[in-house]
GROMACS .gro file of C-alpha atoms in nm:
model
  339
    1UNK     CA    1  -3.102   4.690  -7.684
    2UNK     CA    2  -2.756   4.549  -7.742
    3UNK     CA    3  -2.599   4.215  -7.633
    4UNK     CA    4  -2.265   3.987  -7.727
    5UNK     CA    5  -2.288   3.645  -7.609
    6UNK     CA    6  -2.016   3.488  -7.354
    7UNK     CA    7  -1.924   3.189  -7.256
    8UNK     CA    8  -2.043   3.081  -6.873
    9UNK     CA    9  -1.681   2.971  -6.817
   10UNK     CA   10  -1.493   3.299  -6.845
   11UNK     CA   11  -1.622   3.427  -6.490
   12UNK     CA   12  -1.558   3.128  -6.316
   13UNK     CA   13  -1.317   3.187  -6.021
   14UNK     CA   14  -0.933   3.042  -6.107
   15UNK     CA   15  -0.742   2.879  -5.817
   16UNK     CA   16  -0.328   3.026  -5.854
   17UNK     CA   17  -0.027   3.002  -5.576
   18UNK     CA   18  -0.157   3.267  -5.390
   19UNK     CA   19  -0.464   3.110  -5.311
   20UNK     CA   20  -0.592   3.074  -4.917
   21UNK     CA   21  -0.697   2.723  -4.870
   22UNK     CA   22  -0.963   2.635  -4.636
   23UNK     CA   23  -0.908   2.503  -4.325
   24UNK     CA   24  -1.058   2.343  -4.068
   25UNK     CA   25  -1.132   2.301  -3.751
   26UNK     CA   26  -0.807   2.267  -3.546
   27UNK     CA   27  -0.831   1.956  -3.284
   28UNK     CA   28  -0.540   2.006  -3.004
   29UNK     CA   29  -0.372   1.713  -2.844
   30UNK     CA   30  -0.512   1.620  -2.528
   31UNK     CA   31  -0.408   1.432  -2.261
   32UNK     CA   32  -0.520   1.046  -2.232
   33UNK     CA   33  -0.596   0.853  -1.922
   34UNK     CA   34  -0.346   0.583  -1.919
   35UNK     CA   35  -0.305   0.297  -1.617
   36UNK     CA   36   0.003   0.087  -1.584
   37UNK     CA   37  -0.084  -0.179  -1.363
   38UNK     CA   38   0.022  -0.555  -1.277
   39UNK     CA   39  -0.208  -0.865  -1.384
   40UNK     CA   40  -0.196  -1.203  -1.267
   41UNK     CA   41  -0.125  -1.513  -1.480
   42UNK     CA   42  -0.435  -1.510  -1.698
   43UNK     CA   43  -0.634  -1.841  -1.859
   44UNK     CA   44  -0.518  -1.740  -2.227
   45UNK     CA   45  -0.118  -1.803  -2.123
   46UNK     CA   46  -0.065  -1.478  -2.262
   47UNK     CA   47   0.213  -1.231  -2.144
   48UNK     CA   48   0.497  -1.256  -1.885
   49UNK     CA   49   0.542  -1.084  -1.550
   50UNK     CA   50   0.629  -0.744  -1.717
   51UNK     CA   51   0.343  -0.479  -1.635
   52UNK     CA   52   0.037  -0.398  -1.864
   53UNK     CA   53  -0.080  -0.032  -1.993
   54UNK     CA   54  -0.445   0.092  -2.040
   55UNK     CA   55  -0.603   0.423  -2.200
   56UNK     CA   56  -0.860   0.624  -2.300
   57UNK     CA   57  -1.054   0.961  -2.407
   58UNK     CA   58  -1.288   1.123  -2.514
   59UNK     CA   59  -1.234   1.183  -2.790
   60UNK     CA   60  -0.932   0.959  -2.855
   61UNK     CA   61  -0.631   1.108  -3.015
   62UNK     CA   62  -0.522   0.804  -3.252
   63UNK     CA   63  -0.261   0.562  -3.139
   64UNK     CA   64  -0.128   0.655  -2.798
   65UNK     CA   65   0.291   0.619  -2.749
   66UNK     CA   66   0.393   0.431  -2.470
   67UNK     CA   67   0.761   0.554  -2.322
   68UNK     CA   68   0.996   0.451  -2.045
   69UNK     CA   69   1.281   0.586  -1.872
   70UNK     CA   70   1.466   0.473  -1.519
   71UNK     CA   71   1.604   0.816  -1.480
   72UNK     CA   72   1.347   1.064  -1.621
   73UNK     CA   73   1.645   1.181  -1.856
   74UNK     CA   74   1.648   0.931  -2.177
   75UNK     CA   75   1.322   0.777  -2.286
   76UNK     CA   76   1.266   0.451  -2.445
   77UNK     CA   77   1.027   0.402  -2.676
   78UNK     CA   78   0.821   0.080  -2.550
   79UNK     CA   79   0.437  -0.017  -2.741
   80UNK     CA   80   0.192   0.192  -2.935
   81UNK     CA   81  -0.196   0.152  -2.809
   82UNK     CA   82  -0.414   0.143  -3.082
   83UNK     CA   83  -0.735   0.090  -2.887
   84UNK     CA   84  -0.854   0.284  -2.601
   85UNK     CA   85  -0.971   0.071  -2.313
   86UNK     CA   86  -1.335   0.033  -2.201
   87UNK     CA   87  -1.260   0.117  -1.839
   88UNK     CA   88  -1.376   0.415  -1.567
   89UNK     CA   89  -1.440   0.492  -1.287
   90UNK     CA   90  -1.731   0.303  -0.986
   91UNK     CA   91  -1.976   0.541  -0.824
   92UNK     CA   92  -2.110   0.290  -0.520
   93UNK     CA   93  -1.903   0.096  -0.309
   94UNK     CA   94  -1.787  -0.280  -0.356
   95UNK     CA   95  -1.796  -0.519  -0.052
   96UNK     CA   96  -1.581  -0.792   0.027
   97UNK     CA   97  -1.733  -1.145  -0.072
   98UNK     CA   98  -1.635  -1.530  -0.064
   99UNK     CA   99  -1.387  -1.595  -0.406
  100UNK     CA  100  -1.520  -1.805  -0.643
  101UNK     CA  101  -1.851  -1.817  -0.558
  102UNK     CA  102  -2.156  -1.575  -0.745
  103UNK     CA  103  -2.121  -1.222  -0.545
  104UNK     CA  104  -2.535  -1.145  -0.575
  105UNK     CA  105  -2.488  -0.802  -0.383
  106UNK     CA  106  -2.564  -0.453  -0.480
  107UNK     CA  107  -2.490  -0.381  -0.833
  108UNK     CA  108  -2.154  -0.181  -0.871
  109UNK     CA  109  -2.208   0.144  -1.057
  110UNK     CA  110  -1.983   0.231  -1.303
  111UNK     CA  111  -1.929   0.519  -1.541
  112UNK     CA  112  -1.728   0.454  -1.886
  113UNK     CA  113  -1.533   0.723  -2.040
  114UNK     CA  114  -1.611   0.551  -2.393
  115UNK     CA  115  -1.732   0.174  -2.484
  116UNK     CA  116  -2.006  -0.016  -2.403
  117UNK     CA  117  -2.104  -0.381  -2.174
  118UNK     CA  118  -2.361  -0.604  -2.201
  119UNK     CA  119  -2.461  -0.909  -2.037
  120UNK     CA  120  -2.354  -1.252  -2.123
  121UNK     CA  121  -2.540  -1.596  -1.987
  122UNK     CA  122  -2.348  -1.845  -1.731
  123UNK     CA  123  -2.130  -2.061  -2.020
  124UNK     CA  124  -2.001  -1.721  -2.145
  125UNK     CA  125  -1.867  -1.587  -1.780
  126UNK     CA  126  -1.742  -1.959  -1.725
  127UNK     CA  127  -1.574  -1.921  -2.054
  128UNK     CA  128  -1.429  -1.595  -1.943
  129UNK     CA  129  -1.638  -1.353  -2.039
  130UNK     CA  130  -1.688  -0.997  -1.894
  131UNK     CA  131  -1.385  -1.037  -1.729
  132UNK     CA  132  -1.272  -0.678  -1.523
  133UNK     CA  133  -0.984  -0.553  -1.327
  134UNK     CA  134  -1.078  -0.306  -1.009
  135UNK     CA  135  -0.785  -0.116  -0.871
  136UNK     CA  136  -0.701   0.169  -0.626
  137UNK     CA  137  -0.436   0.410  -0.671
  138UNK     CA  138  -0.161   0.212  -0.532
  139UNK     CA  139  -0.226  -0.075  -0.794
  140UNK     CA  140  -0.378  -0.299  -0.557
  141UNK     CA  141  -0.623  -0.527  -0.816
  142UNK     CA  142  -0.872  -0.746  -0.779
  143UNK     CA  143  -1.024  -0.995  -1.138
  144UNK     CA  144  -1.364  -1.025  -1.129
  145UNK     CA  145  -1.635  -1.134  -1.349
  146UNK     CA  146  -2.027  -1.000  -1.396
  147UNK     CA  147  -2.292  -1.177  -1.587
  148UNK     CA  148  -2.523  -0.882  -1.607
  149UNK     CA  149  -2.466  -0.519  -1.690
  150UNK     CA  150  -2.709  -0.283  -1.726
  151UNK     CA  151  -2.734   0.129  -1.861
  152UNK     CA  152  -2.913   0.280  -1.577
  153UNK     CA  153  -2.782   0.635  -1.717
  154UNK     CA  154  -2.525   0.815  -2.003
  155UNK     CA  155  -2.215   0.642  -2.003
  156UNK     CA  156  -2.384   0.449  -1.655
  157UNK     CA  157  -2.369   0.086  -1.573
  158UNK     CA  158  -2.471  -0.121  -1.272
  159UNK     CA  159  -2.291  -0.452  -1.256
  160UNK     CA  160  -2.426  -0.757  -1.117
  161UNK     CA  161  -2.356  -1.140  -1.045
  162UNK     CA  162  -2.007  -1.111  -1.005
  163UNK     CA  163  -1.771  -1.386  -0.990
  164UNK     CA  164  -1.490  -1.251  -0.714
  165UNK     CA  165  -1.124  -1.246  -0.624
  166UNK     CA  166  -1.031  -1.485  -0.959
  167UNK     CA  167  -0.697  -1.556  -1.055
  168UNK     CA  168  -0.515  -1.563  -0.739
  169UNK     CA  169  -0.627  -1.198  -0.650
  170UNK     CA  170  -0.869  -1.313  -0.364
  171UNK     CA  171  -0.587  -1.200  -0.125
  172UNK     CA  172  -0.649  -0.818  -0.253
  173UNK     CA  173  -0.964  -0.769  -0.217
  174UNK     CA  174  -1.073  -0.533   0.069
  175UNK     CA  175  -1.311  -0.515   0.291
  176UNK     CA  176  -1.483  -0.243   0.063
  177UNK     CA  177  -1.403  -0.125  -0.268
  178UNK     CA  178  -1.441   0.282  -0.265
  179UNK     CA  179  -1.617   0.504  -0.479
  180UNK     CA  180  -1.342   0.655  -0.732
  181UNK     CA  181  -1.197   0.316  -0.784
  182UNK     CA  182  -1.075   0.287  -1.122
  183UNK     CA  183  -1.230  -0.026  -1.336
  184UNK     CA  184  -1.087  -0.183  -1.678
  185UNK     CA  185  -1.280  -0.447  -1.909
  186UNK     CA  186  -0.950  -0.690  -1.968
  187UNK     CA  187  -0.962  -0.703  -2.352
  188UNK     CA  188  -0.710  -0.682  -2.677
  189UNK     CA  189  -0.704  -0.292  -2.574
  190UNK     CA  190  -0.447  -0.373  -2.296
  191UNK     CA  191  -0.106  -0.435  -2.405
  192UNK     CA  192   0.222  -0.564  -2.176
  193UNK     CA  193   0.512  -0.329  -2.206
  194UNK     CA  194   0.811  -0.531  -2.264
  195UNK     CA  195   1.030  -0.548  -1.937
  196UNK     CA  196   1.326  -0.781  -1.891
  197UNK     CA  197   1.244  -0.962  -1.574
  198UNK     CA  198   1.581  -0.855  -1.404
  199UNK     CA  199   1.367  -0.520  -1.459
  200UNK     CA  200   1.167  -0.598  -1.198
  201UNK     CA  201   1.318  -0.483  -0.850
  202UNK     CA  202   1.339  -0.116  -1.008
  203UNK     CA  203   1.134   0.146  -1.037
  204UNK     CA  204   1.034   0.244  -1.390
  205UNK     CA  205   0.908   0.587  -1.553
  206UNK     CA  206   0.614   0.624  -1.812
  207UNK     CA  207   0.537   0.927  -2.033
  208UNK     CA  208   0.239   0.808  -2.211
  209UNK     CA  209   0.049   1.015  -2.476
  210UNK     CA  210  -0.044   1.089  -2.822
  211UNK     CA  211   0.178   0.913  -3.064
  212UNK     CA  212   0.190   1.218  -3.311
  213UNK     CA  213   0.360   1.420  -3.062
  214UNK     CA  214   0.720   1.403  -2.917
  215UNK     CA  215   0.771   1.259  -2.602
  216UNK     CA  216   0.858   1.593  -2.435
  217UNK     CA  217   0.503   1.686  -2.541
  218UNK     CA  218   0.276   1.894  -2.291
  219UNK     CA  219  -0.013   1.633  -2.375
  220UNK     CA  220   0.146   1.317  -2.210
  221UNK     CA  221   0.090   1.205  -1.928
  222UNK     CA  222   0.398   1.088  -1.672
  223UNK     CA  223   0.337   0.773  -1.424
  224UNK     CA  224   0.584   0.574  -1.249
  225UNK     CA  225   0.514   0.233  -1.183
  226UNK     CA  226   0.707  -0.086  -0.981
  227UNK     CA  227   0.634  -0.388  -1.157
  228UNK     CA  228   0.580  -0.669  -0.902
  229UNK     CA  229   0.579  -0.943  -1.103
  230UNK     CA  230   0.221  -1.106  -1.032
  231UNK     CA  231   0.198  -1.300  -1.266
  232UNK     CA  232   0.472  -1.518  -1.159
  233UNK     CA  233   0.347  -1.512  -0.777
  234UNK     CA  234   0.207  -1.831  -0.648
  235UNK     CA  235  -0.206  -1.843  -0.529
  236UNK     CA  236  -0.298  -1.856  -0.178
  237UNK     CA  237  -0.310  -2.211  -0.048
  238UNK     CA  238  -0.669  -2.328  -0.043
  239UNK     CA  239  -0.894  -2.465   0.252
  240UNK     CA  240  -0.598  -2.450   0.506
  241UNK     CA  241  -0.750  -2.649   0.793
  242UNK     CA  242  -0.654  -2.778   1.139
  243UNK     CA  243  -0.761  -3.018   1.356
  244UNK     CA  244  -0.633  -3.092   1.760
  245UNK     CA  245  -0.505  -3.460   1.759
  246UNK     CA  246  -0.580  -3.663   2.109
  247UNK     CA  247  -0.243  -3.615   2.207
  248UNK     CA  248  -0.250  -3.212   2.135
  249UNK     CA  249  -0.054  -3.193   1.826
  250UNK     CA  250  -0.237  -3.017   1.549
  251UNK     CA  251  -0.252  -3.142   1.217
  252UNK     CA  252  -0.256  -2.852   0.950
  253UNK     CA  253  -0.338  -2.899   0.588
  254UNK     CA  254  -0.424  -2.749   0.288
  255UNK     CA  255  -0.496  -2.783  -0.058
  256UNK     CA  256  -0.255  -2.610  -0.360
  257UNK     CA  257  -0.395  -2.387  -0.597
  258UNK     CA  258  -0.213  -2.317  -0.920
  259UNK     CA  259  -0.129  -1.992  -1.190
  260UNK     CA  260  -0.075  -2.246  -1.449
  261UNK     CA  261  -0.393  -2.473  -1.652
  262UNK     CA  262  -0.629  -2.471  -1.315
  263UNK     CA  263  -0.896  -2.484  -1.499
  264UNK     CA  264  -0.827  -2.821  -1.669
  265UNK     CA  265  -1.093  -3.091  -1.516
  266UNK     CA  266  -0.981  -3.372  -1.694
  267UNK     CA  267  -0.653  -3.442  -1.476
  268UNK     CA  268  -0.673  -3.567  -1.116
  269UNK     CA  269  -0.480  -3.243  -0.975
  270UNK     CA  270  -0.316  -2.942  -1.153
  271UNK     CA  271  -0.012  -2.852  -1.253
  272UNK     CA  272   0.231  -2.747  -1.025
  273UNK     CA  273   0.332  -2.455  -1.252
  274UNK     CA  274   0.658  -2.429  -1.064
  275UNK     CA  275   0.989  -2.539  -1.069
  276UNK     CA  276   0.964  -2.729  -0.743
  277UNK     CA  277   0.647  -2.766  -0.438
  278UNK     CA  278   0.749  -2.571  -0.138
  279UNK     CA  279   0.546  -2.379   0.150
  280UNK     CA  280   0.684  -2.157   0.441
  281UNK     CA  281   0.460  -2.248   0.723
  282UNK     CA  282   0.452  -1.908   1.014
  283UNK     CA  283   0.321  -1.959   1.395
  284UNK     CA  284   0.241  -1.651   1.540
  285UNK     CA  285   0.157  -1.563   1.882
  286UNK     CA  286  -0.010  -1.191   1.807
  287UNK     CA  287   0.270  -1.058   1.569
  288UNK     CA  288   0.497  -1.237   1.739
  289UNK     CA  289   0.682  -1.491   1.531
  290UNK     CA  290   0.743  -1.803   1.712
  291UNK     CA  291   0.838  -2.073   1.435
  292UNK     CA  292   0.901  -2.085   1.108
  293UNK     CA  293   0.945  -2.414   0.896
  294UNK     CA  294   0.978  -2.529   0.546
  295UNK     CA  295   0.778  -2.808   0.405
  296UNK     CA  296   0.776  -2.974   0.070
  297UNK     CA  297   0.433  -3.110   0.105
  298UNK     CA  298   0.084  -2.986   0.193
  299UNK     CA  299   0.073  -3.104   0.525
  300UNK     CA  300   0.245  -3.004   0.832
  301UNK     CA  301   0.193  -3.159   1.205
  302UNK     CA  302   0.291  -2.882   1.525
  303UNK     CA  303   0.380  -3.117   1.812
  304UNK     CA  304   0.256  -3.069   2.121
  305UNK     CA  305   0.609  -3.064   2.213
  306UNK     CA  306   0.697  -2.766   1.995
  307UNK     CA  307   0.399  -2.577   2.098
  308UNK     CA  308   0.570  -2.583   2.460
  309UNK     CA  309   0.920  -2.478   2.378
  310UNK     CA  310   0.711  -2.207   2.168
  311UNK     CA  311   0.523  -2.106   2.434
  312UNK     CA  312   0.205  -2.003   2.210
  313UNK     CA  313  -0.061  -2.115   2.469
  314UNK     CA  314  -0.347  -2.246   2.327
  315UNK     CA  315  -0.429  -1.935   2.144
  316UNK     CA  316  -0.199  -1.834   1.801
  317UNK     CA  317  -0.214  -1.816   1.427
  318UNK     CA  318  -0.063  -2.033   1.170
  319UNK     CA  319  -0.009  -1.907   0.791
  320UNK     CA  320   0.101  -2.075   0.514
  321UNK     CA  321   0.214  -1.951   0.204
  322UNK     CA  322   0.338  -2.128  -0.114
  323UNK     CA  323   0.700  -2.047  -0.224
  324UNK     CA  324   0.812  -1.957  -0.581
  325UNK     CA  325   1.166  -1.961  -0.733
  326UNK     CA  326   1.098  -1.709  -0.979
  327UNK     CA  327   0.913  -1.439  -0.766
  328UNK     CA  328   0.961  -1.552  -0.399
  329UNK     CA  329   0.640  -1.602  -0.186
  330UNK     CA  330   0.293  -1.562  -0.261
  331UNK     CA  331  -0.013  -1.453  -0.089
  332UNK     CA  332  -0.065  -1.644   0.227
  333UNK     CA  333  -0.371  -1.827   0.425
  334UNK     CA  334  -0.411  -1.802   0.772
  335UNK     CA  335  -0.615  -1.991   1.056
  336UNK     CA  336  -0.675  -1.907   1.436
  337UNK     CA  337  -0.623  -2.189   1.665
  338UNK     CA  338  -0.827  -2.110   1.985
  339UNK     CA  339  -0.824  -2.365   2.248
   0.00000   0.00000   0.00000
């Protein structure tokens, strides 16, 4: 038996140039799901009329590119998303219920794409906690609040306790809420694109997708989106009442709701938030419109004189609706007058 000792090292395999790397698995851009939508102004004083963007996936792709155009032909590059929303889409329906006031229906179903909810006591929903936008595909929203949220399956919540119509969007809430309705947590995830406000009027093209990929990439995702300008839109007046005087002229009044510090309990009334107090007050006989006046205060008296040359019988409508110099008129309240 013969042998020669070696050293271990000699056989050991030697990486050169031509060496074939390892590599792995290869993940393909895929398309996000992004919402540009409109928000009303919110409690933090945060943002301007221009619209806000939401996203997500499973699984996410990094930070999503956010990019506008007006003609389709030359993009602008506008925000980067760094987050991907906690938003999805409800599987039961949503009813109509009074603003303001705890909504103790059915619990809304939800399903996430990615994120979790839980449930928060009364201080923290006062406080603005679980605070959620519900929209249709038009971009009609509604700002509502729950206080308890529960995982009834994978990715599965039911919602409960809801605080309604908040913000000034009482006006947009339906009579029911579909299934298929899309529904976004509002946290730091959302971001406003920046839009000049004499932006506004014109509609505006997103391509919105991975940020590691051109623009002309076959992973983004095109929307096009008017901005309304919500956020600068008066609220609905409030508790619009009338009352027949004994000598048949009805006294109409209402109380003013404000976009700006409402929540502030220390002051005898809120701000005005606007540059000047003005309501367009509507009588209409069926859709009809039989007057139309301008009033500075939140009051208005329709003389039994006017009601004559009118000729509205003793069965009409009156609306009134707050006026803004900034975004014209807001959401109006009506009343019947029957008899």
């Amino acid at each position: 038996m013969e042998a020669v000792r070696i050293e271990a090292g000699i056989y050991e395999a030697v990486g050169t140039e031509d060496s074939v790397p390892i590599a792995g698995p290869v993940a393909l851009p895929l398309p996000v799901w992004p919402v540009v939508l409109d928000l009303p102004a919110l409690p933090s004083g945060e943002g301007t009329e221009a619209p806000w963007v939401a996203a997500t996936a499973e699984p996410w792709p990094g930070d999503v590119a956010v990019h506008s155009s007006r003609d389709g032909a030359t993009w602008r590059f506008d925000t980067l998303l760094s987050r991907r929303a906690v938003m999805g889409q409800t599987l039961t329906e949503l009813h109509k219920a009074q603003a303001g006031l705890w909504d103790r229906g059915p619990g809304l179903e939800v399903r996430l794409v990615h994120g979790a909810i839980s449930s928060v006591d009364d201080a923290t929903v006062f406080a603005g906690g679980n605070t959620a936008v519900i929209l249709d595909q038009d971009g009609t929203a509604e700002v509502f609040q729950f206080r308890d949220a529960e995982l009834i399956g994978p990715e599965t919540w039911s919602l409960c306790m809801r605080l309604r119509g908040l913000f000034g969007t009482e006006a947009a809430m339906p009579d029911v809420w579909p299934a298929g309705a899309t529904l976004i947590v509002l946290d730091q995830s959302l971001v406003q694109v920046p839009l000049a406000s004499g932006l506004l009027e014109g509609p505006r093209i997103y391509r919105i997708g991975p940020a590691s990929k051109p623009v002309d990439h076959s992973s983004y995702v095109e929307i096009s989106h008017q901005a309304s300008g919500l956020a600068l839109k008066p609220y609905r007046p409030a508790h619009l009442r009338a009352e027949r005087q004994s000598d048949g002229a009805i006294s109409v009044n209402w109380i003013r709701q404000t976009r700006v510090d409402g929540g502030n309990w220390v002051l005898s009334d809120v701000p005005l938030g606007e540059a000047y107090e003005a309501y367009r007050v509507r009588v209409l006989a069926g859709a009809a419109l039989r007057r139309e006046v301008s009033v500075t205060e939140t009051n208005w008296t329709y003389s039994i004189a006017d009601q004559a040359a009118d000729g509205v019988g003793s069965s009409f409508t009156i609306e009134v609706v707050q006026i803004s110099d900034r975004a014209g008129p807001g959401h109006s309240a009506r009343i019947e007058i029957n008899g």
